[in-house]
PDB file of C-alpha atoms in Angstrom:
ATOM      1  CA  MET A   1       0.001   0.004   0.006  1.00  0.00           C
ATOM      2  CA  VAL A   2       1.263   3.424  -0.929  1.00  0.00           C
ATOM      3  CA  PRO A   3       0.876   6.113   1.764  1.00  0.00           C
ATOM      4  CA  HIS A   4      -1.604   8.838   0.741  1.00  0.00           C
ATOM      5  CA  TRP A   5       1.171  11.444   0.611  1.00  0.00           C
ATOM      6  CA  ARG A   6       3.362   9.435  -1.754  1.00  0.00           C
ATOM      7  CA  LYS A   7       2.839   8.861  -5.452  1.00  0.00           C
ATOM      8  CA  PRO A   8       3.856   5.464  -6.903  1.00  0.00           C
ATOM      9  CA  GLU A   9       7.195   5.591  -8.722  1.00  0.00           C
ATOM     10  CA  ALA A  10       8.042   8.890  -7.019  1.00  0.00           C
ATOM     11  CA  ALA A  11      11.696   7.846  -7.244  1.00  0.00           C
ATOM     12  CA  PRO A  12      12.654   6.336 -10.628  1.00  0.00           C
ATOM     13  CA  LEU A  13      14.511   3.049 -10.603  1.00  0.00           C
ATOM     14  CA  THR A  14      18.278   3.316 -10.736  1.00  0.00           C
ATOM     15  CA  LEU A  15      20.600   0.420 -11.566  1.00  0.00           C
ATOM     16  CA  SER A  16      24.329   0.043 -11.611  1.00  0.00           C
ATOM     17  CA  VAL A  17      26.470  -3.062 -11.906  1.00  0.00           C
ATOM     18  CA  ASP A  18      29.809  -3.576 -10.183  1.00  0.00           C
ATOM     19  CA  LEU A  19      31.910  -6.144 -12.050  1.00  0.00           C
ATOM     20  CA  ALA A  20      35.050  -5.729  -9.913  1.00  0.00           C
ATOM     21  CA  GLU A  21      34.662  -9.392  -8.979  1.00  0.00           C
ATOM     22  CA  PRO A  22      33.421 -11.196 -12.130  1.00  0.00           C
ATOM     23  CA  ARG A  23      32.387 -14.323 -10.189  1.00  0.00           C
ATOM     24  CA  ALA A  24      30.211 -12.154  -7.934  1.00  0.00           C
ATOM     25  CA  PRO A  25      28.705  -9.209  -9.798  1.00  0.00           C
ATOM     26  CA  VAL A  26      26.804  -6.686  -7.683  1.00  0.00           C
ATOM     27  CA  ILE A  27      23.589  -5.115  -8.971  1.00  0.00           C
ATOM     28  CA  ARG A  28      22.831  -1.916  -7.081  1.00  0.00           C
ATOM     29  CA  VAL A  29      19.129  -1.088  -7.078  1.00  0.00           C
ATOM     30  CA  GLY A  30      17.779   2.293  -6.009  1.00  0.00           C
ATOM     31  CA  GLY A  31      14.542   4.212  -6.174  1.00  0.00           C
ATOM     32  CA  ASP A  32      11.219   2.434  -6.648  1.00  0.00           C
ATOM     33  CA  LEU A  33      11.128  -1.163  -7.901  1.00  0.00           C
ATOM     34  CA  THR A  34       7.612  -1.619  -9.233  1.00  0.00           C
ATOM     35  CA  PHE A  35       5.562  -3.044 -12.089  1.00  0.00           C
ATOM     36  CA  THR A  36       6.330  -0.034 -14.251  1.00  0.00           C
ATOM     37  CA  THR A  37      10.061   0.072 -13.505  1.00  0.00           C
ATOM     38  CA  ALA A  38      11.139  -3.599 -13.192  1.00  0.00           C
ATOM     39  CA  ALA A  39      11.918  -4.468 -16.836  1.00  0.00           C
ATOM     40  CA  PRO A  40      15.497  -3.127 -16.875  1.00  0.00           C
ATOM     41  CA  LEU A  41      16.301  -5.074 -13.704  1.00  0.00           C
ATOM     42  CA  ARG A  42      14.953  -8.303 -15.173  1.00  0.00           C
ATOM     43  CA  GLU A  43      17.095  -7.793 -18.284  1.00  0.00           C
ATOM     44  CA  GLU A  44      20.181  -7.166 -16.142  1.00  0.00           C
ATOM     45  CA  VAL A  45      19.494 -10.199 -13.931  1.00  0.00           C
ATOM     46  CA  ASP A  46      19.070 -12.446 -16.955  1.00  0.00           C
ATOM     47  CA  ARG A  47      22.230 -11.034 -18.580  1.00  0.00           C
ATOM     48  CA  ARG A  48      24.339 -11.607 -15.457  1.00  0.00           C
ATOM     49  CA  LEU A  49      22.970 -15.108 -14.739  1.00  0.00           C
ATOM     50  CA  ALA A  50      23.633 -16.150 -18.349  1.00  0.00           C
ATOM     51  CA  GLU A  51      27.316 -15.805 -17.429  1.00  0.00           C
ATOM     52  CA  HIS A  52      26.862 -18.343 -14.576  1.00  0.00           C
ATOM     53  CA  PRO A  53      28.500 -16.332 -11.787  1.00  0.00           C
ATOM     54  CA  GLN A  54      29.197 -18.098  -8.534  1.00  0.00           C
ATOM     55  CA  VAL A  55      27.155 -15.448  -6.708  1.00  0.00           C
ATOM     56  CA  LEU A  56      24.839 -12.673  -7.863  1.00  0.00           C
ATOM     57  CA  VAL A  57      24.544  -9.914  -5.287  1.00  0.00           C
ATOM     58  CA  PHE A  58      21.739  -7.388  -5.022  1.00  0.00           C
ATOM     59  CA  ASP A  59      22.585  -4.215  -3.100  1.00  0.00           C
ATOM     60  CA  PHE A  60      19.345  -2.529  -2.025  1.00  0.00           C
ATOM     61  CA  ALA A  61      20.859   0.351  -0.018  1.00  0.00           C
ATOM     62  CA  GLY A  62      19.168   2.914  -2.273  1.00  0.00           C
ATOM     63  CA  LEU A  63      15.776   1.195  -2.516  1.00  0.00           C
ATOM     64  CA  HIS A  64      12.849   3.400  -1.479  1.00  0.00           C
ATOM     65  CA  PHE A  65       9.858   1.238  -2.365  1.00  0.00           C
ATOM     66  CA  ILE A  66       9.071  -2.231  -3.734  1.00  0.00           C
ATOM     67  CA  ASP A  67       5.809  -3.788  -4.920  1.00  0.00           C
ATOM     68  CA  SER A  68       4.868  -7.384  -5.700  1.00  0.00           C
ATOM     69  CA  THR A  69       6.540  -7.179  -9.118  1.00  0.00           C
ATOM     70  CA  GLY A  70       9.784  -6.160  -7.432  1.00  0.00           C
ATOM     71  CA  LEU A  71       9.467  -9.079  -5.036  1.00  0.00           C
ATOM     72  CA  SER A  72       8.852 -11.409  -7.959  1.00  0.00           C
ATOM     73  CA  MET A  73      12.112 -10.157  -9.488  1.00  0.00           C
ATOM     74  CA  ILE A  74      13.980 -11.359  -6.418  1.00  0.00           C
ATOM     75  CA  VAL A  75      12.253 -14.756  -6.671  1.00  0.00           C
ATOM     76  CA  HIS A  76      12.983 -14.887 -10.438  1.00  0.00           C
ATOM     77  CA  ALA A  77      16.671 -14.237  -9.759  1.00  0.00           C
ATOM     78  CA  TRP A  78      16.732 -16.940  -7.085  1.00  0.00           C
ATOM     79  CA  ARG A  79      14.939 -19.472  -9.319  1.00  0.00           C
ATOM     80  CA  GLU A  80      17.179 -18.795 -12.322  1.00  0.00           C
ATOM     81  CA  GLY A  81      20.229 -18.831 -10.070  1.00  0.00           C
ATOM     82  CA  GLN A  82      19.246 -22.254  -8.740  1.00  0.00           C
ATOM     83  CA  ARG A  83      18.798 -23.485 -12.299  1.00  0.00           C
ATOM     84  CA  CYS A  84      22.225 -22.304 -13.442  1.00  0.00           C
ATOM     85  CA  GLY A  85      24.157 -22.979 -10.224  1.00  0.00           C
ATOM     86  CA  SER A  86      24.468 -19.383  -8.938  1.00  0.00           C
ATOM     87  CA  THR A  87      23.746 -18.241  -5.411  1.00  0.00           C
ATOM     88  CA  VAL A  88      21.690 -15.046  -4.980  1.00  0.00           C
ATOM     89  CA  ARG A  89      22.575 -12.803  -2.063  1.00  0.00           C
ATOM     90  CA  LEU A  90      20.889  -9.660  -0.819  1.00  0.00           C
ATOM     91  CA  ARG A  91      22.760  -6.939   1.003  1.00  0.00           C
ATOM     92  CA  SER A  92      22.030  -3.545   2.477  1.00  0.00           C
ATOM     93  CA  THR A  93      18.333  -4.326   2.596  1.00  0.00           C
ATOM     94  CA  PRO A  94      16.260  -1.532   4.108  1.00  0.00           C
ATOM     95  CA  ARG A  95      14.257  -2.413   7.166  1.00  0.00           C
ATOM     96  CA  PHE A  96      10.941  -2.313   5.257  1.00  0.00           C
ATOM     97  CA  LEU A  97      12.313  -4.832   2.726  1.00  0.00           C
ATOM     98  CA  ASP A  98      13.571  -7.141   5.495  1.00  0.00           C
ATOM     99  CA  SER A  99      10.049  -7.143   6.941  1.00  0.00           C
ATOM    100  CA  ILE A 100       8.404  -7.882   3.592  1.00  0.00           C
ATOM    101  CA  LEU A 101      10.892 -10.651   2.808  1.00  0.00           C
ATOM    102  CA  ALA A 102      10.263 -12.281   6.178  1.00  0.00           C
ATOM    103  CA  LEU A 103       6.461 -12.003   5.956  1.00  0.00           C
ATOM    104  CA  THR A 104       6.304 -13.433   2.438  1.00  0.00           C
ATOM    105  CA  GLY A 105       8.751 -16.288   3.112  1.00  0.00           C
ATOM    106  CA  ILE A 106      11.169 -15.013   0.475  1.00  0.00           C
ATOM    107  CA  ALA A 107      13.895 -14.589   3.118  1.00  0.00           C
ATOM    108  CA  ARG A 108      13.804 -18.341   3.812  1.00  0.00           C
ATOM    109  CA  LEU A 109      13.771 -19.093   0.086  1.00  0.00           C
ATOM    110  CA  ILE A 110      16.856 -16.990  -0.607  1.00  0.00           C
ATOM    111  CA  THR A 111      18.848 -18.705   2.134  1.00  0.00           C
ATOM    112  CA  ARG A 112      18.221 -22.217   0.829  1.00  0.00           C
ATOM    113  CA  PRO A 113      21.429 -23.899  -0.273  1.00  0.00           C
ATOM    114  CA  LEU A 114      22.118 -24.548  -3.931  1.00  0.00           C
ATOM    115  CA  PRO A 115      21.656 -28.074  -5.196  1.00  0.00           C
ATOM    116  CA  ASP A 116      24.996 -29.876  -5.405  1.00  0.00           C
ATOM    117  CA  ALA A 117      27.289 -28.744  -8.226  1.00  0.00           C
ATOM    118  CA  THR A 118      26.947 -31.987 -10.150  1.00  0.00           C
ATOM    119  CA  SER A 119      23.169 -31.736 -10.441  1.00  0.00           C
ATOM    120  CA  ALA A 120      23.410 -28.035 -11.427  1.00  0.00           C
ATOM    121  CA  ALA A 121      25.901 -28.916 -14.160  1.00  0.00           C
ATOM    122  CA  ASP A 122      23.654 -31.764 -15.331  1.00  0.00           C
ATOM    123  CA  ARG A 123      20.712 -29.346 -15.589  1.00  0.00           C
ATOM    124  CA  ARG A 124      22.778 -27.029 -17.760  1.00  0.00           C
ATOM    125  CA  LEU A 125      23.821 -29.851 -20.072  1.00  0.00           C
ATOM    126  CA  HIS A 126      20.482 -31.684 -20.054  1.00  0.00           C
ATOM    127  CA  PRO A 127      17.647 -29.227 -19.387  1.00  0.00           C
ATOM    128  CA  PRO A 128      14.303 -30.734 -18.472  1.00  0.00           C
ATOM    129  CA  THR A 129      11.952 -31.323 -21.346  1.00  0.00           C
ATOM    130  CA  ALA A 130       8.227 -30.761 -21.313  1.00  0.00           C
ATOM    131  CA  SER A 131       6.160 -33.915 -21.184  1.00  0.00           C
ATOM    132  CA  ALA A 132       2.808 -34.342 -22.848  1.00  0.00           C
TER     133      ALA A 132
END
């Protein structure tokens, strides 16, 4: 819910990527992460995970607001990370985001360990096929 004094997307989404450690890129997210602003983040997440980093880090120090689409981006990153063998980590999460992550169960999801490396490699080489 948006407080009556605050307009949605009052702070545009800002993104930056720190590639100082290629095996652990950091995506810094600031402003409002919402339905109308999430597309660039999804593109960046997919781009970084396609490189199969050991860890993908989200830095939310500059985040002002997040809606359900923003939360689904975190879950998307975790799911795709699990599929390709990358761990997703969150850092500098504002207090409001910590509360939302705990209430929705996403905090527990993010802390689940990766499947063993062998099964992750097998999934990359032999992706599941749809059955009729």
